[in-house]
Amino acid sequence: MEKTYFIATLAFGWFITLGLGVFTYFGFRLGYPLIGIMFIAITIASAAMNILLIKKWKRTF
């Protein structure tokens, strides 16, 4: 894959992860623990995929 693909995917991936973190925070703050827990799971999965992509990028380049 191209280097620009990795950079763009990582940038947008971390942007989405940060957005999910904000939604998680406000889910708990507004008193919706179930929504907060769901967003925590999605945020962890998103961060894990970003970390795996970073590892793949290090092996590729």
PDB file of N, CA and C in Angstrom:
ATOM      1  N   MET A   1       0.834  -1.189   0.000  1.00  0.00           N
ATOM      2  CA  MET A   1       0.000   0.000   0.000  1.00  0.00           C
ATOM      3  C   MET A   1       0.877   1.250   0.000  1.00  0.00           C
ATOM      4  N   GLU A   2       0.285   2.324  -0.419  1.00  0.00           N
ATOM      5  CA  GLU A   2       1.041   3.562  -0.483  1.00  0.00           C
ATOM      6  C   GLU A   2       1.200   4.178   0.897  1.00  0.00           C
ATOM      7  N   LYS A   3       2.254   4.951   1.029  1.00  0.00           N
ATOM      8  CA  LYS A   3       2.526   5.605   2.306  1.00  0.00           C
ATOM      9  C   LYS A   3       1.440   6.631   2.643  1.00  0.00           C
ATOM     10  N   THR A   4       0.932   7.320   1.623  1.00  0.00           N
ATOM     11  CA  THR A   4      -0.112   8.320   1.885  1.00  0.00           C
ATOM     12  C   THR A   4      -1.381   7.664   2.401  1.00  0.00           C
ATOM     13  N   TYR A   5      -1.663   6.458   1.934  1.00  0.00           N
ATOM     14  CA  TYR A   5      -2.835   5.740   2.426  1.00  0.00           C
ATOM     15  C   TYR A   5      -2.704   5.493   3.926  1.00  0.00           C
ATOM     16  N   PHE A   6      -1.540   5.049   4.361  1.00  0.00           N
ATOM     17  CA  PHE A   6      -1.326   4.798   5.785  1.00  0.00           C
ATOM     18  C   PHE A   6      -1.473   6.081   6.600  1.00  0.00           C
ATOM     19  N   ILE A   7      -0.874   7.154   6.121  1.00  0.00           N
ATOM     20  CA  ILE A   7      -0.927   8.417   6.864  1.00  0.00           C
ATOM     21  C   ILE A   7      -2.360   8.930   6.951  1.00  0.00           C
ATOM     22  N   ALA A   8      -3.082   8.911   5.836  1.00  0.00           N
ATOM     23  CA  ALA A   8      -4.465   9.391   5.837  1.00  0.00           C
ATOM     24  C   ALA A   8      -5.350   8.514   6.718  1.00  0.00           C
ATOM     25  N   THR A   9      -5.170   7.208   6.633  1.00  0.00           N
ATOM     26  CA  THR A   9      -5.977   6.299   7.443  1.00  0.00           C
ATOM     27  C   THR A   9      -5.696   6.495   8.920  1.00  0.00           C
ATOM     28  N   LEU A  10      -4.431   6.655   9.284  1.00  0.00           N
ATOM     29  CA  LEU A  10      -4.092   6.887  10.688  1.00  0.00           C
ATOM     30  C   LEU A  10      -4.633   8.220  11.185  1.00  0.00           C
ATOM     31  N   ALA A  11      -4.516   9.256  10.373  1.00  0.00           N
ATOM     32  CA  ALA A  11      -5.006  10.575  10.794  1.00  0.00           C
ATOM     33  C   ALA A  11      -6.512  10.543  11.018  1.00  0.00           C
ATOM     34  N   PHE A  12      -7.249  10.019  10.062  1.00  0.00           N
ATOM     35  CA  PHE A  12      -8.697   9.955  10.223  1.00  0.00           C
ATOM     36  C   PHE A  12      -9.094   8.962  11.307  1.00  0.00           C
ATOM     37  N   GLY A  13      -8.345   7.883  11.440  1.00  0.00           N
ATOM     38  CA  GLY A  13      -8.638   6.906  12.489  1.00  0.00           C
ATOM     39  C   GLY A  13      -8.498   7.493  13.881  1.00  0.00           C
ATOM     40  N   TRP A  14      -7.421   8.240  14.113  1.00  0.00           N
ATOM     41  CA  TRP A  14      -7.251   8.856  15.435  1.00  0.00           C
ATOM     42  C   TRP A  14      -8.249   9.976  15.656  1.00  0.00           C
ATOM     43  N   PHE A  15      -8.625  10.694  14.591  1.00  0.00           N
ATOM     44  CA  PHE A  15      -9.652  11.727  14.714  1.00  0.00           C
ATOM     45  C   PHE A  15     -10.983  11.107  15.137  1.00  0.00           C
ATOM     46  N   ILE A  16     -11.343   9.994  14.524  1.00  0.00           N
ATOM     47  CA  ILE A  16     -12.577   9.294  14.880  1.00  0.00           C
ATOM     48  C   ILE A  16     -12.488   8.742  16.296  1.00  0.00           C
ATOM     49  N   THR A  17     -11.330   8.210  16.679  1.00  0.00           N
ATOM     50  CA  THR A  17     -11.159   7.681  18.032  1.00  0.00           C
ATOM     51  C   THR A  17     -11.332   8.777  19.077  1.00  0.00           C
ATOM     52  N   LEU A  18     -10.758   9.940  18.823  1.00  0.00           N
ATOM     53  CA  LEU A  18     -10.928  11.059  19.756  1.00  0.00           C
ATOM     54  C   LEU A  18     -12.387  11.494  19.830  1.00  0.00           C
ATOM     55  N   GLY A  19     -13.067  11.518  18.696  1.00  0.00           N
ATOM     56  CA  GLY A  19     -14.490  11.857  18.686  1.00  0.00           C
ATOM     57  C   GLY A  19     -15.314  10.864  19.486  1.00  0.00           C
ATOM     58  N   LEU A  20     -14.997   9.590  19.344  1.00  0.00           N
ATOM     59  CA  LEU A  20     -15.700   8.570  20.128  1.00  0.00           C
ATOM     60  C   LEU A  20     -15.426   8.736  21.616  1.00  0.00           C
ATOM     61  N   GLY A  21     -14.206   9.123  21.949  1.00  0.00           N
ATOM     62  CA  GLY A  21     -13.885   9.381  23.353  1.00  0.00           C
ATOM     63  C   GLY A  21     -14.711  10.518  23.925  1.00  0.00           C
ATOM     64  N   VAL A  22     -14.927  11.557  23.128  1.00  0.00           N
ATOM     65  CA  VAL A  22     -15.761  12.681  23.577  1.00  0.00           C
ATOM     66  C   VAL A  22     -17.207  12.224  23.767  1.00  0.00           C
ATOM     67  N   PHE A  23     -17.725  11.443  22.829  1.00  0.00           N
ATOM     68  CA  PHE A  23     -19.082  10.920  22.978  1.00  0.00           C
ATOM     69  C   PHE A  23     -19.199  10.037  24.213  1.00  0.00           C
ATOM     70  N   THR A  24     -18.166   9.255  24.497  1.00  0.00           N
ATOM     71  CA  THR A  24     -18.170   8.412  25.692  1.00  0.00           C
ATOM     72  C   THR A  24     -18.248   9.261  26.948  1.00  0.00           C
ATOM     73  N   TYR A  25     -17.430  10.291  27.010  1.00  0.00           N
ATOM     74  CA  TYR A  25     -17.417  11.185  28.170  1.00  0.00           C
ATOM     75  C   TYR A  25     -18.800  11.801  28.399  1.00  0.00           C
ATOM     76  N   PHE A  26     -19.383  12.332  27.340  1.00  0.00           N
ATOM     77  CA  PHE A  26     -20.679  12.980  27.501  1.00  0.00           C
ATOM     78  C   PHE A  26     -21.806  11.977  27.714  1.00  0.00           C
ATOM     79  N   GLY A  27     -21.645  10.759  27.214  1.00  0.00           N
ATOM     80  CA  GLY A  27     -22.636   9.724  27.501  1.00  0.00           C
ATOM     81  C   GLY A  27     -22.729   9.461  28.993  1.00  0.00           C
ATOM     82  N   PHE A  28     -21.579   9.345  29.646  1.00  0.00           N
ATOM     83  CA  PHE A  28     -21.582   9.142  31.096  1.00  0.00           C
ATOM     84  C   PHE A  28     -22.000  10.404  31.838  1.00  0.00           C
ATOM     85  N   ARG A  29     -21.542  11.546  31.368  1.00  0.00           N
ATOM     86  CA  ARG A  29     -21.845  12.810  32.053  1.00  0.00           C
ATOM     87  C   ARG A  29     -23.338  13.141  32.026  1.00  0.00           C
ATOM     88  N   LEU A  30     -24.001  12.789  30.937  1.00  0.00           N
ATOM     89  CA  LEU A  30     -25.429  13.078  30.809  1.00  0.00           C
ATOM     90  C   LEU A  30     -26.311  12.004  31.438  1.00  0.00           C
ATOM     91  N   GLY A  31     -25.694  10.972  31.981  1.00  0.00           N
ATOM     92  CA  GLY A  31     -26.453   9.956  32.705  1.00  0.00           C
ATOM     93  C   GLY A  31     -26.935   8.798  31.859  1.00  0.00           C
ATOM     94  N   TYR A  32     -26.222   8.492  30.800  1.00  0.00           N
ATOM     95  CA  TYR A  32     -26.562   7.354  29.952  1.00  0.00           C
ATOM     96  C   TYR A  32     -25.435   6.326  30.021  1.00  0.00           C
ATOM     97  N   PRO A  33     -25.388   5.533  31.084  1.00  0.00           N
ATOM     98  CA  PRO A  33     -24.252   4.613  31.240  1.00  0.00           C
ATOM     99  C   PRO A  33     -24.195   3.522  30.170  1.00  0.00           C
ATOM    100  N   LEU A  34     -25.330   3.050  29.688  1.00  0.00           N
ATOM    101  CA  LEU A  34     -25.313   1.998  28.668  1.00  0.00           C
ATOM    102  C   LEU A  34     -24.694   2.515  27.366  1.00  0.00           C
ATOM    103  N   ILE A  35     -25.070   3.722  26.989  1.00  0.00           N
ATOM    104  CA  ILE A  35     -24.485   4.326  25.789  1.00  0.00           C
ATOM    105  C   ILE A  35     -22.991   4.567  26.004  1.00  0.00           C
ATOM    106  N   GLY A  36     -22.622   5.015  27.206  1.00  0.00           N
ATOM    107  CA  GLY A  36     -21.213   5.230  27.517  1.00  0.00           C
ATOM    108  C   GLY A  36     -20.408   3.950  27.420  1.00  0.00           C
ATOM    109  N   ILE A  37     -20.961   2.861  27.931  1.00  0.00           N
ATOM    110  CA  ILE A  37     -20.265   1.566  27.876  1.00  0.00           C
ATOM    111  C   ILE A  37     -20.117   1.100  26.431  1.00  0.00           C
ATOM    112  N   MET A  38     -21.162   1.287  25.631  1.00  0.00           N
ATOM    113  CA  MET A  38     -21.069   0.900  24.220  1.00  0.00           C
ATOM    114  C   MET A  38     -19.992   1.715  23.503  1.00  0.00           C
ATOM    115  N   PHE A  39     -19.944   3.015  23.790  1.00  0.00           N
ATOM    116  CA  PHE A  39     -18.927   3.853  23.156  1.00  0.00           C
ATOM    117  C   PHE A  39     -17.528   3.513  23.649  1.00  0.00           C
ATOM    118  N   ILE A  40     -17.393   3.086  24.907  1.00  0.00           N
ATOM    119  CA  ILE A  40     -16.075   2.648  25.395  1.00  0.00           C
ATOM    120  C   ILE A  40     -15.593   1.450  24.583  1.00  0.00           C
ATOM    121  N   ALA A  41     -16.488   0.489  24.357  1.00  0.00           N
ATOM    122  CA  ALA A  41     -16.114  -0.698  23.586  1.00  0.00           C
ATOM    123  C   ALA A  41     -15.708  -0.319  22.159  1.00  0.00           C
ATOM    124  N   ILE A  42     -16.465   0.566  21.543  1.00  0.00           N
ATOM    125  CA  ILE A  42     -16.148   0.988  20.175  1.00  0.00           C
ATOM    126  C   ILE A  42     -14.840   1.774  20.142  1.00  0.00           C
ATOM    127  N   THR A  43     -14.618   2.628  21.158  1.00  0.00           N
ATOM    128  CA  THR A  43     -13.383   3.412  21.223  1.00  0.00           C
ATOM    129  C   THR A  43     -12.167   2.510  21.382  1.00  0.00           C
ATOM    130  N   ILE A  44     -12.273   1.497  22.238  1.00  0.00           N
ATOM    131  CA  ILE A  44     -11.161   0.558  22.432  1.00  0.00           C
ATOM    132  C   ILE A  44     -10.876  -0.200  21.134  1.00  0.00           C
ATOM    133  N   ALA A  45     -11.922  -0.635  20.447  1.00  0.00           N
ATOM    134  CA  ALA A  45     -11.733  -1.344  19.181  1.00  0.00           C
ATOM    135  C   ALA A  45     -11.090  -0.434  18.134  1.00  0.00           C
ATOM    136  N   SER A  46     -11.521   0.810  18.090  1.00  0.00           N
ATOM    137  CA  SER A  46     -10.952   1.761  17.135  1.00  0.00           C
ATOM    138  C   SER A  46      -9.478   2.026  17.432  1.00  0.00           C
ATOM    139  N   ALA A  47      -9.152   2.212  18.699  1.00  0.00           N
ATOM    140  CA  ALA A  47      -7.752   2.436  19.077  1.00  0.00           C
ATOM    141  C   ALA A  47      -6.906   1.204  18.764  1.00  0.00           C
ATOM    142  N   ALA A  48      -7.459   0.016  18.994  1.00  0.00           N
ATOM    143  CA  ALA A  48      -6.722  -1.215  18.697  1.00  0.00           C
ATOM    144  C   ALA A  48      -6.433  -1.325  17.200  1.00  0.00           C
ATOM    145  N   MET A  49      -7.403  -0.983  16.372  1.00  0.00           N
ATOM    146  CA  MET A  49      -7.177  -1.039  14.928  1.00  0.00           C
ATOM    147  C   MET A  49      -6.126  -0.018  14.492  1.00  0.00           C
ATOM    148  N   ASN A  50      -6.138   1.156  15.111  1.00  0.00           N
ATOM    149  CA  ASN A  50      -5.116   2.158  14.790  1.00  0.00           C
ATOM    150  C   ASN A  50      -3.727   1.667  15.183  1.00  0.00           C
ATOM    151  N   ILE A  51      -3.616   1.027  16.332  1.00  0.00           N
ATOM    152  CA  ILE A  51      -2.325   0.499  16.783  1.00  0.00           C
ATOM    153  C   ILE A  51      -1.846  -0.611  15.851  1.00  0.00           C
ATOM    154  N   LEU A  52      -2.763  -1.486  15.427  1.00  0.00           N
ATOM    155  CA  LEU A  52      -2.381  -2.541  14.485  1.00  0.00           C
ATOM    156  C   LEU A  52      -1.923  -1.956  13.148  1.00  0.00           C
ATOM    157  N   LEU A  53      -2.578  -0.891  12.711  1.00  0.00           N
ATOM    158  CA  LEU A  53      -2.165  -0.258  11.460  1.00  0.00           C
ATOM    159  C   LEU A  53      -0.788   0.377  11.593  1.00  0.00           C
ATOM    160  N   ILE A  54      -0.490   0.958  12.759  1.00  0.00           N
ATOM    161  CA  ILE A  54       0.846   1.524  12.990  1.00  0.00           C
ATOM    162  C   ILE A  54       1.902   0.422  12.930  1.00  0.00           C
ATOM    163  N   LYS A  55       1.616  -0.722  13.554  1.00  0.00           N
ATOM    164  CA  LYS A  55       2.567  -1.840  13.517  1.00  0.00           C
ATOM    165  C   LYS A  55       2.771  -2.340  12.090  1.00  0.00           C
ATOM    166  N   LYS A  56       1.677  -2.405  11.325  1.00  0.00           N
ATOM    167  CA  LYS A  56       1.793  -2.846   9.937  1.00  0.00           C
ATOM    168  C   LYS A  56       2.609  -1.845   9.124  1.00  0.00           C
ATOM    169  N   TRP A  57       2.428  -0.562   9.408  1.00  0.00           N
ATOM    170  CA  TRP A  57       3.168   0.479   8.707  1.00  0.00           C
ATOM    171  C   TRP A  57       4.662   0.354   9.001  1.00  0.00           C
ATOM    172  N   LYS A  58       5.017   0.068  10.256  1.00  0.00           N
ATOM    173  CA  LYS A  58       6.430  -0.081  10.621  1.00  0.00           C
ATOM    174  C   LYS A  58       7.060  -1.274   9.902  1.00  0.00           C
ATOM    175  N   ARG A  59       6.298  -2.360   9.738  1.00  0.00           N
ATOM    176  CA  ARG A  59       6.825  -3.527   9.038  1.00  0.00           C
ATOM    177  C   ARG A  59       6.955  -3.277   7.542  1.00  0.00           C
ATOM    178  N   THR A  60       6.038  -2.482   6.991  1.00  0.00           N
ATOM    179  CA  THR A  60       6.030  -2.242   5.550  1.00  0.00           C
ATOM    180  C   THR A  60       7.126  -1.285   5.124  1.00  0.00           C
ATOM    181  N   PHE A  61       7.302  -0.215   5.895  1.00  0.00           N
ATOM    182  CA  PHE A  61       8.282   0.801   5.501  1.00  0.00           C
ATOM    183  C   PHE A  61       9.458   0.684   6.395  1.00  0.00           C
TER     184      PHE A  61
END
